mmCIF file of C-alpha atoms (C1' of nucleotides) in Angstrom:
data_model
loop_
_atom_site.group_PDB
_atom_site.id
_atom_site.type_symbol
_atom_site.label_atom_id
_atom_site.label_comp_id
_atom_site.label_asym_id
_atom_site.label_seq_id
_atom_site.Cartn_x
_atom_site.Cartn_y
_atom_site.Cartn_z
ATOM 1 C CA MET A 260 16.677 10.558 -6.231
ATOM 2 C CA ASP A 261 17.756 13.938 -7.906
ATOM 3 C CA GLY A 262 16.081 16.254 -10.245
ATOM 4 C CA LEU A 263 16.880 13.954 -13.176
ATOM 5 C CA ASP A 264 15.227 10.975 -11.538
ATOM 6 C CA ARG A 265 12.161 13.195 -10.884
ATOM 7 C CA LYS A 266 12.076 14.372 -14.436
ATOM 8 C CA ILE A 267 12.335 10.820 -15.668
ATOM 9 C CA LEU A 268 9.291 9.725 -13.436
ATOM 10 C CA THR A 269 7.366 12.770 -14.588
ATOM 11 C CA GLU A 270 7.876 11.953 -18.432
ATOM 12 C CA LEU A 271 6.925 8.396 -17.565
ATOM 13 C CA GLN A 272 3.675 9.208 -15.746
ATOM 14 C CA LEU A 273 2.814 11.217 -18.964
ATOM 15 C CA ASP A 274 3.702 8.502 -21.150
ATOM 16 C CA GLY A 275 4.476 5.153 -19.764
ATOM 17 C CA ARG A 276 5.512 3.512 -23.323
ATOM 18 C CA LEU A 277 8.377 6.106 -23.848
ATOM 19 C CA THR A 278 11.564 4.326 -25.464
ATOM 20 C CA ILE A 279 14.641 4.800 -23.467
ATOM 21 C CA THR A 280 15.919 6.603 -26.588
ATOM 22 C CA GLU A 281 13.064 9.221 -26.431
ATOM 23 C CA LEU A 282 13.061 9.430 -22.686
ATOM 24 C CA ALA A 283 16.874 10.222 -22.768
ATOM 25 C CA SER A 284 16.423 12.934 -24.990
ATOM 26 C CA ARG A 285 13.706 14.565 -23.126
ATOM 27 C CA VAL A 286 15.584 14.664 -19.981
ATOM 28 C CA GLN A 287 18.825 15.746 -21.796
ATOM 29 C CA LEU A 288 20.785 12.699 -20.964
ATOM 30 C CA SER A 289 22.368 10.100 -23.209
ATOM 31 C CA VAL A 290 20.927 6.854 -23.445
ATOM 32 C CA SER A 291 23.120 4.583 -21.195
ATOM 33 C CA PRO A 292 22.652 6.631 -17.830
ATOM 34 C CA CYS A 293 19.236 6.947 -18.696
ATOM 35 C CA HIS A 294 18.567 3.399 -18.791
ATOM 36 C CA ARG A 295 20.655 2.841 -15.750
ATOM 37 C CA ARG A 296 18.533 5.349 -13.781
ATOM 38 C CA LEU A 297 15.340 3.858 -15.195
ATOM 39 C CA ARG A 298 16.336 0.382 -13.997
ATOM 40 C CA ASP A 299 17.325 1.488 -10.679
ATOM 41 C CA LEU A 300 13.929 3.345 -10.295
ATOM 42 C CA GLU A 301 12.080 0.187 -11.389
ATOM 43 C CA SER A 302 14.111 -2.183 -8.902
ATOM 44 C CA SER A 303 13.903 0.355 -5.884
ATOM 45 C CA GLY A 304 10.150 0.405 -6.279
ATOM 46 C CA ALA A 305 9.727 4.056 -7.126
ATOM 47 C CA ILE A 306 8.120 3.070 -10.381
ATOM 48 C CA ARG A 307 5.649 0.358 -9.105
ATOM 49 C CA ARG A 308 4.384 -0.693 -12.319
ATOM 50 C CA TYR A 309 3.229 0.377 -15.748
ATOM 51 C CA ARG A 310 -0.344 0.474 -16.734
ATOM 52 C CA ALA A 311 -2.632 1.275 -19.853
ATOM 53 C CA VAL A 312 -5.412 3.736 -19.169
ATOM 54 C CA VAL A 313 -8.499 2.272 -20.609
ATOM 55 C CA ASN A 314 -11.552 4.212 -21.448
ATOM 56 C CA ALA A 315 -14.239 2.561 -19.221
ATOM 57 C CA ALA A 316 -17.129 3.512 -21.763
ATOM 58 C CA ALA A 317 -15.143 1.605 -24.336
ATOM 59 C CA VAL A 318 -15.675 -1.583 -22.493
ATOM 60 C CA GLY A 319 -19.289 -0.914 -21.766
ATOM 61 C CA LEU A 320 -18.955 0.579 -18.362
ATOM 62 C CA ASN A 321 -21.000 3.864 -18.546
ATOM 63 C CA PHE A 322 -21.650 4.245 -15.029
ATOM 64 C CA GLU A 323 -19.712 5.145 -11.909
ATOM 65 C CA ALA A 324 -20.489 5.733 -8.464
ATOM 66 C CA ILE A 325 -18.650 6.620 -5.275
ATOM 67 C CA VAL A 326 -19.637 4.712 -2.266
ATOM 68 C CA PHE A 327 -19.369 6.029 1.408
ATOM 69 C CA ALA A 328 -19.166 3.186 4.005
ATOM 70 C CA THR A 329 -18.978 3.603 7.853
ATOM 71 C CA LEU A 330 -18.461 0.483 10.032
ATOM 72 C CA ARG A 331 -19.974 -0.845 13.205
ATOM 73 C CA TRP A 332 -17.261 -1.700 15.805
ATOM 74 C CA GLU A 333 -18.191 -4.987 16.864
ATOM 75 C CA HIS A 334 -15.030 -7.080 16.954
ATOM 76 C CA ARG A 335 -11.357 -6.708 16.260
ATOM 77 C CA ASP A 336 -11.761 -8.324 12.837
ATOM 78 C CA THR A 337 -14.735 -6.284 11.645
ATOM 79 C CA VAL A 338 -12.173 -4.427 9.384
ATOM 80 C CA ALA A 339 -10.454 -7.504 8.037
ATOM 81 C CA THR A 340 -13.691 -8.970 7.074
ATOM 82 C CA PHE A 341 -14.887 -5.943 5.478
ATOM 83 C CA GLU A 342 -11.870 -5.413 3.576
ATOM 84 C CA THR A 343 -11.622 -8.935 2.225
ATOM 85 C CA ALA A 344 -15.209 -8.780 1.082
ATOM 86 C CA VAL A 345 -14.468 -5.400 -0.762
ATOM 87 C CA GLU A 346 -11.503 -6.837 -2.378
ATOM 88 C CA ALA A 347 -13.607 -9.644 -3.797
ATOM 89 C CA ILE A 348 -15.789 -7.298 -5.700
ATOM 90 C CA PRO A 349 -14.278 -6.600 -9.253
ATOM 91 C CA GLN A 350 -16.371 -3.722 -9.804
ATOM 92 C CA VAL A 351 -14.751 -1.807 -7.069
ATOM 93 C CA VAL A 352 -11.704 -0.304 -8.936
ATOM 94 C CA GLN A 353 -10.526 2.021 -6.183
ATOM 95 C CA ALA A 354 -10.709 1.823 -2.246
ATOM 96 C CA GLN A 355 -9.248 3.779 0.453
ATOM 97 C CA ARG A 356 -9.473 3.524 4.217
ATOM 98 C CA LEU A 357 -9.898 7.052 5.857
ATOM 99 C CA PHE A 358 -9.620 8.619 9.239
ATOM 100 C CA GLY A 359 -13.045 9.679 10.333
ATOM 101 C CA GLU A 360 -16.264 9.630 8.738
ATOM 102 C CA PRO A 361 -16.867 7.843 6.416
ATOM 103 C CA ASP A 362 -14.371 4.708 7.172
ATOM 104 C CA TYR A 363 -14.243 3.974 3.751
ATOM 105 C CA LEU A 364 -14.399 5.325 0.193
ATOM 106 C CA LEU A 365 -15.212 3.014 -2.786
ATOM 107 C CA ARG A 366 -15.147 3.825 -6.465
ATOM 108 C CA VAL A 367 -17.455 1.503 -8.286
ATOM 109 C CA VAL A 368 -17.883 0.967 -11.963
ATOM 110 C CA ALA A 369 -20.866 -0.722 -13.724
ATOM 111 C CA GLN A 370 -22.543 -1.001 -17.196
ATOM 112 C CA ASP A 371 -25.507 1.026 -16.476
ATOM 113 C CA LEU A 372 -27.937 2.098 -13.602
ATOM 114 C CA ALA A 373 -29.689 -1.289 -13.653
ATOM 115 C CA ALA A 374 -26.443 -3.156 -13.256
ATOM 116 C CA TYR A 375 -25.468 -0.933 -10.511
ATOM 117 C CA GLN A 376 -28.752 -1.239 -8.625
ATOM 118 C CA ARG A 377 -28.198 -5.138 -8.757
ATOM 119 C CA LEU A 378 -24.620 -4.615 -7.513
ATOM 120 C CA TYR A 379 -25.683 -2.525 -4.813
ATOM 121 C CA ASP A 380 -28.448 -4.601 -3.677
ATOM 122 C CA GLU A 381 -26.811 -7.885 -3.761
ATOM 123 C CA GLN A 382 -23.368 -7.023 -2.868
ATOM 124 C CA LEU A 383 -22.615 -3.666 -1.441
ATOM 125 C CA ALA A 384 -25.419 -3.358 0.757
ATOM 126 C CA LYS A 385 -24.692 -6.650 2.203
ATOM 127 C CA LEU A 386 -20.917 -5.914 2.986
ATOM 128 C CA PRO A 387 -20.295 -7.342 6.593
ATOM 129 C CA GLY A 388 -19.682 -4.971 9.444
ATOM 130 C CA VAL A 389 -21.431 -2.006 7.900
ATOM 131 C CA GLN A 390 -23.244 0.481 10.047
ATOM 132 C CA ARG A 391 -24.066 2.869 7.270
ATOM 133 C CA ILE A 392 -23.501 2.935 3.483
ATOM 134 C CA SER A 393 -24.685 5.481 1.057
ATOM 135 C CA SER A 394 -23.668 6.095 -2.535
ATOM 136 C CA THR A 395 -23.606 8.888 -5.042
ATOM 137 C CA LEU A 396 -23.060 9.062 -8.745
ATOM 138 C CA VAL A 397 -20.081 10.315 -10.442
ATOM 139 C CA MET A 398 -20.996 13.342 -12.865
ATOM 140 C CA LYS A 399 -17.570 14.116 -14.318
ATOM 141 C CA HIS A 400 -14.020 13.622 -13.995
ATOM 142 C CA LEU A 401 -12.085 16.696 -13.468
ATOM 143 C CA ILE A 402 -8.775 15.317 -12.888
ATOM 144 C CA GLU A 403 -7.806 11.765 -13.315
ATOM 145 C CA ASP A 404 -4.210 10.135 -12.916
ATOM 146 C CA ARG A 405 -2.278 13.436 -12.974
ATOM 147 C CA PRO A 406 1.499 13.265 -12.518
ATOM 148 C CA LEU A 407 2.717 13.701 -8.914
ATOM 149 C CA PRO A 408 3.857 17.292 -8.112
ATOM 150 C CA HIS A 409 7.172 17.942 -7.361
ATOM 151 C CA MET B 69 -14.632 -5.141 -29.246
ATOM 152 C CA ASP B 70 -14.832 -8.740 -28.832
ATOM 153 C CA GLY B 71 -13.320 -11.093 -26.107
ATOM 154 C CA LEU B 72 -9.908 -10.890 -27.562
ATOM 155 C CA ASP B 73 -10.010 -7.105 -27.463
ATOM 156 C CA ARG B 74 -10.974 -7.133 -23.936
ATOM 157 C CA LYS B 75 -8.354 -9.688 -23.023
ATOM 158 C CA ILE B 76 -5.694 -7.412 -24.704
ATOM 159 C CA LEU B 77 -7.142 -4.432 -22.531
ATOM 160 C CA THR B 78 -6.818 -6.484 -19.468
ATOM 161 C CA GLU B 79 -3.298 -7.531 -20.000
ATOM 162 C CA LEU B 80 -2.345 -4.027 -20.752
ATOM 163 C CA GLN B 81 -3.774 -2.706 -17.469
ATOM 164 C CA LEU B 82 -1.668 -5.100 -15.662
ATOM 165 C CA ASP B 83 1.461 -4.275 -17.523
ATOM 166 C CA GLY B 84 1.310 -1.264 -19.880
ATOM 167 C CA ARG B 85 4.921 -2.002 -21.169
ATOM 168 C CA LEU B 86 4.114 -5.511 -22.480
ATOM 169 C CA THR B 87 5.796 -5.897 -25.870
ATOM 170 C CA ILE B 88 3.667 -7.106 -28.725
ATOM 171 C CA THR B 89 5.328 -10.412 -28.800
ATOM 172 C CA GLU B 90 4.479 -11.259 -25.049
ATOM 173 C CA LEU B 91 1.049 -9.698 -25.305
ATOM 174 C CA ALA B 92 0.207 -11.899 -28.491
ATOM 175 C CA SER B 93 1.397 -14.988 -26.460
ATOM 176 C CA ARG B 94 -0.668 -14.299 -23.549
ATOM 177 C CA VAL B 95 -3.782 -13.379 -25.617
ATOM 178 C CA GLN B 96 -3.272 -16.620 -27.795
ATOM 179 C CA LEU B 97 -2.924 -14.795 -30.915
ATOM 180 C CA SER B 98 -0.043 -14.375 -33.360
ATOM 181 C CA VAL B 99 2.049 -10.996 -33.486
ATOM 182 C CA SER B 100 0.647 -9.276 -36.606
ATOM 183 C CA PRO B 101 -3.227 -9.449 -35.746
ATOM 184 C CA CYS B 102 -2.326 -8.640 -32.104
ATOM 185 C CA HIS B 103 -0.421 -5.719 -33.303
ATOM 186 C CA ARG B 104 -3.349 -4.508 -35.715
ATOM 187 C CA ARG B 105 -5.838 -4.877 -32.758
ATOM 188 C CA LEU B 106 -3.506 -2.941 -30.450
ATOM 189 C CA ARG B 107 -3.183 -0.106 -33.034
ATOM 190 C CA ASP B 108 -7.119 0.029 -33.265
ATOM 191 C CA LEU B 109 -7.569 0.084 -29.772
ATOM 192 C CA GLU B 110 -5.283 3.045 -29.303
ATOM 193 C CA SER B 111 -6.571 4.991 -32.167
ATOM 194 C CA SER B 112 -10.166 4.311 -31.270
ATOM 195 C CA GLY B 113 -9.439 5.871 -27.802
ATOM 196 C CA ALA B 114 -10.322 2.659 -25.882
ATOM 197 C CA ILE B 115 -6.653 2.897 -24.660
ATOM 198 C CA ARG B 116 -6.382 6.512 -23.620
ATOM 199 C CA ARG B 117 -2.742 6.420 -22.792
ATOM 200 C CA TYR B 118 0.081 4.605 -21.006
ATOM 201 C CA ARG B 119 1.286 5.543 -17.578
ATOM 202 C CA ALA B 120 3.893 4.744 -15.101
ATOM 203 C CA VAL B 121 2.560 4.302 -11.534
ATOM 204 C CA VAL B 122 4.781 5.943 -9.335
ATOM 205 C CA ASN B 123 5.175 5.272 -5.625
ATOM 206 C CA ALA B 124 4.371 8.643 -3.876
ATOM 207 C CA ALA B 125 6.702 8.073 -1.090
ATOM 208 C CA ALA B 126 9.615 7.746 -3.385
ATOM 209 C CA VAL B 127 8.987 11.202 -4.283
ATOM 210 C CA GLY B 128 8.666 12.432 -0.785
ATOM 211 C CA LEU B 129 4.999 12.441 -1.032
ATOM 212 C CA ASN B 130 3.964 11.019 2.352
ATOM 213 C CA PHE B 131 0.570 12.463 3.029
ATOM 214 C CA GLU B 132 -2.740 12.006 1.420
ATOM 215 C CA ALA B 133 -5.997 13.502 2.041
ATOM 216 C CA ILE B 134 -9.526 13.390 0.742
ATOM 217 C CA VAL B 135 -11.138 16.771 0.506
ATOM 218 C CA PHE B 136 -14.892 17.082 0.315
ATOM 219 C CA ALA B 137 -16.240 20.139 -1.102
ATOM 220 C CA THR B 138 -19.870 21.605 -1.463
ATOM 221 C CA LEU B 139 -20.281 24.860 -3.497
ATOM 222 C CA ARG B 140 -22.630 27.830 -2.847
ATOM 223 C CA TRP B 141 -25.022 28.366 -5.825
ATOM 224 C CA GLU B 142 -24.398 32.026 -6.702
ATOM 225 C CA HIS B 143 -24.043 32.313 -10.531
ATOM 226 C CA ARG B 144 -23.981 30.162 -13.434
ATOM 227 C CA ASP B 145 -20.212 30.269 -13.501
ATOM 228 C CA THR B 146 -19.587 29.128 -10.051
ATOM 229 C CA VAL B 147 -18.929 25.748 -11.227
ATOM 230 C CA ALA B 148 -16.441 26.701 -13.806
ATOM 231 C CA THR B 149 -14.504 29.178 -11.547
ATOM 232 C CA PHE B 150 -14.272 26.471 -8.901
ATOM 233 C CA GLU B 151 -12.935 23.843 -11.305
ATOM 234 C CA THR B 152 -10.573 26.098 -13.151
ATOM 235 C CA ALA B 153 -9.124 26.966 -9.665
ATOM 236 C CA VAL B 154 -9.044 23.166 -8.501
ATOM 237 C CA GLU B 155 -7.016 22.377 -11.970
ATOM 238 C CA ALA B 156 -4.399 24.827 -11.242
ATOM 239 C CA ILE B 157 -3.236 23.061 -7.989
ATOM 240 C CA PRO B 158 -0.888 20.281 -8.775
ATOM 241 C CA GLN B 159 -1.203 18.664 -5.526
ATOM 242 C CA VAL B 160 -4.773 17.527 -6.457
ATOM 243 C CA VAL B 161 -4.115 14.385 -8.283
ATOM 244 C CA GLN B 162 -7.734 13.392 -8.594
ATOM 245 C CA ALA B 163 -10.978 15.286 -8.754
ATOM 246 C CA GLN B 164 -14.572 14.247 -9.710
ATOM 247 C CA ARG B 165 -17.811 16.139 -9.515
ATOM 248 C CA LEU B 166 -20.699 14.164 -7.882
ATOM 249 C CA PHE B 167 -24.386 14.447 -7.888
ATOM 250 C CA GLY B 168 -25.515 15.395 -4.492
ATOM 251 C CA GLU B 169 -23.428 15.987 -1.240
ATOM 252 C CA PRO B 170 -20.695 16.659 -1.539
ATOM 253 C CA ASP B 171 -20.460 18.367 -4.987
ATOM 254 C CA TYR B 172 -16.805 17.537 -5.324
ATOM 255 C CA LEU B 173 -14.421 15.054 -4.072
ATOM 256 C CA LEU B 174 -10.790 15.615 -4.408
ATOM 257 C CA ARG B 175 -7.594 13.567 -3.636
ATOM 258 C CA VAL B 176 -4.817 15.624 -2.494
ATOM 259 C CA VAL B 177 -1.191 14.633 -1.898
ATOM 260 C CA ALA B 178 1.444 16.495 0.036
ATOM 261 C CA GLN B 179 4.903 16.043 1.618
ATOM 262 C CA ASP B 180 3.888 15.859 5.085
ATOM 263 C CA LEU B 181 1.209 17.328 7.472
ATOM 264 C CA ALA B 182 2.823 20.603 7.811
ATOM 265 C CA ALA B 183 2.803 20.763 3.804
ATOM 266 C CA TYR B 184 -0.707 19.935 3.758
ATOM 267 C CA GLN B 185 -1.911 22.405 6.425
ATOM 268 C CA ARG B 186 -0.205 25.289 4.334
ATOM 269 C CA LEU B 187 -1.908 23.747 1.220
ATOM 270 C CA TYR B 188 -5.113 23.658 2.976
ATOM 271 C CA ASP B 189 -5.000 27.193 4.365
ATOM 272 C CA GLU B 190 -3.639 29.000 1.590
ATOM 273 C CA GLN B 191 -5.321 27.175 -1.274
ATOM 274 C CA LEU B 192 -8.003 24.720 -0.713
ATOM 275 C CA ALA B 193 -9.917 26.774 1.901
ATOM 276 C CA LYS B 194 -9.812 29.732 -0.290
ATOM 277 C CA LEU B 195 -11.218 27.977 -3.372
ATOM 278 C CA PRO B 196 -13.882 30.238 -4.877
ATOM 279 C CA GLY B 197 -17.543 29.475 -4.434
ATOM 280 C CA VAL B 198 -17.306 26.886 -1.751
ATOM 281 C CA GLN B 199 -19.970 26.802 0.756
ATOM 282 C CA ARG B 200 -18.516 24.079 2.769
ATOM 283 C CA ILE B 201 -15.041 22.234 2.673
ATOM 284 C CA SER B 202 -13.728 19.401 4.947
ATOM 285 C CA SER B 203 -10.867 16.882 4.529
ATOM 286 C CA THR B 204 -9.899 13.643 6.009
ATOM 287 C CA LEU B 205 -6.681 11.758 5.952
ATOM 288 C CA VAL B 206 -6.251 8.632 3.768
ATOM 289 C CA MET B 207 -5.073 5.719 6.108
ATOM 290 C CA LYS B 208 -4.545 3.108 3.738
ATOM 291 C CA HIS B 209 -5.123 1.953 0.028
ATOM 292 C CA LEU B 210 -7.085 -1.182 -0.280
ATOM 293 C CA ILE B 211 -7.507 -1.017 -3.995
ATOM 294 C CA GLU B 212 -5.570 1.105 -6.388
ATOM 295 C CA ASP B 213 -5.799 1.120 -10.316
ATOM 296 C CA ARG B 214 -7.374 -2.198 -10.476
ATOM 297 C CA PRO B 215 -8.071 -3.482 -14.176
ATOM 298 C CA LEU B 216 -11.665 -2.696 -15.243
ATOM 299 C CA PRO B 217 -14.135 -5.716 -14.834
ATOM 300 C CA HIS B 218 -15.732 -7.532 -17.652
ATOM 301 C "C1'" DG C 151 -0.025 -15.342 -41.120
ATOM 302 C "C1'" DC C 152 4.797 -14.504 -42.978
ATOM 303 C "C1'" DT C 153 8.811 -11.843 -44.239
ATOM 304 C "C1'" DG C 154 12.070 -8.184 -43.995
ATOM 305 C "C1'" DA C 155 13.897 -3.727 -43.168
ATOM 306 C "C1'" DA C 156 14.614 -0.252 -39.593
ATOM 307 C "C1'" DA C 157 14.479 0.951 -34.933
ATOM 308 C "C1'" DG C 158 15.137 -0.023 -30.148
ATOM 309 C "C1'" DA C 159 16.999 -2.522 -26.216
ATOM 310 C "C1'" DC C 160 20.549 -3.858 -23.426
ATOM 311 C "C1'" DG C 161 25.191 -5.399 -21.714
ATOM 312 C "C1'" DG C 162 30.004 -4.565 -21.760
ATOM 313 C "C1'" DA C 163 34.253 -1.800 -22.012
ATOM 314 C "C1'" DC C 164 36.775 2.500 -21.738
ATOM 315 C "C1'" DG C 165 37.848 7.425 -21.349
ATOM 316 C "C1'" DT C 166 36.387 11.942 -18.798
ATOM 317 C "C1'" DC C 167 35.039 14.870 -15.498
ATOM 318 C "C1'" DG D 299 30.681 7.959 -8.758
ATOM 319 C "C1'" DA D 300 28.051 9.385 -12.648
ATOM 320 C "C1'" DC D 301 28.133 10.622 -17.449
ATOM 321 C "C1'" DG D 302 29.145 9.760 -22.409
ATOM 322 C "C1'" DT D 303 30.431 7.023 -26.465
ATOM 323 C "C1'" DC D 304 31.625 3.502 -28.772
ATOM 324 C "C1'" DC D 305 30.556 -1.523 -29.743
ATOM 325 C "C1'" DG D 306 28.321 -5.719 -30.059
ATOM 326 C "C1'" DT D 307 23.854 -8.797 -30.487
ATOM 327 C "C1'" DC D 308 19.123 -9.632 -29.783
ATOM 328 C "C1'" DT D 309 14.397 -8.299 -29.951
ATOM 329 C "C1'" DT D 310 10.615 -5.697 -31.368
ATOM 330 C "C1'" DT D 311 8.113 -3.022 -34.434
ATOM 331 C "C1'" DC D 312 5.357 -2.249 -38.566
ATOM 332 C "C1'" DA D 313 4.400 -1.981 -43.374
ATOM 333 C "C1'" DG D 314 4.783 -4.858 -47.214
ATOM 334 C "C1'" DC D 315 2.664 -9.238 -49.285
#
DNA sequence: GCTGAAAGACGGACGTC
DNA sequence: GACGTCCGTCTTTCAGC
């Protein structure tokens, strides 16, 4: 992992569909070594995958919320049960477990406020092991999917 | 935007480097119409971009934190000043403005705890217009970059 | 949906530093 | 060991019809 590899990663974070030819010219390398490096980055797991970034509004998802959840500590498997239940909700597009309060942060999308209310009442509020759950609406995205810094 | 378009978007969220040939066979379409649809999805902005998902640890970023920030309401441009300052920090890889408390949620990466401490003291704690800022460490990612639901 | 031309991908070989 | 340049061939792209 040297400067060239990092440069390749940066370019591919900006445009994941770059051709090897174009990528090679951007990082000032010829095609074959660039191709070799890319293959190594992919097989070593440095590049986890490629993804199209889809405009949520284009698929009718105009509503986004952040959910804060804190668990009760009942059993050893409170965590596992909760996490399984979260993973089963497709509207949860991002979820992380934190140290401290809250225990979990979820990013949830829905079609509109009504759909979110249904989702909240029927699924989020019923998640197992939860002591306290609250949610707030996302007003705006400042930064989304920015390339990792050096 | 019909079922086929949605299917195309789903497949490309799972693998952004699918070739048209492969994509066409997955959505049960022949190559040309699939290609036309893809071009339309790209030019209409439904597909915002393509991006390589890079393993942060592979580039030496082993630390991740969530920052909660609430602003003081001094002037009309408190918000703009704060947002500009946030955007200038490359370690902030995701940022959203919320309704309610906190006003902002930032996702921050760093090489290690020491680097994060420096970043916090020298930059995050000095962000303009902030009334209260606090941060917590990310223990684990449950869900990351999941395809948008239907 | 099909065709055809241009571009790109990808493996190998080989010489250089 | 890594880069660069040649060489193949196969696949993909994308504008015609």
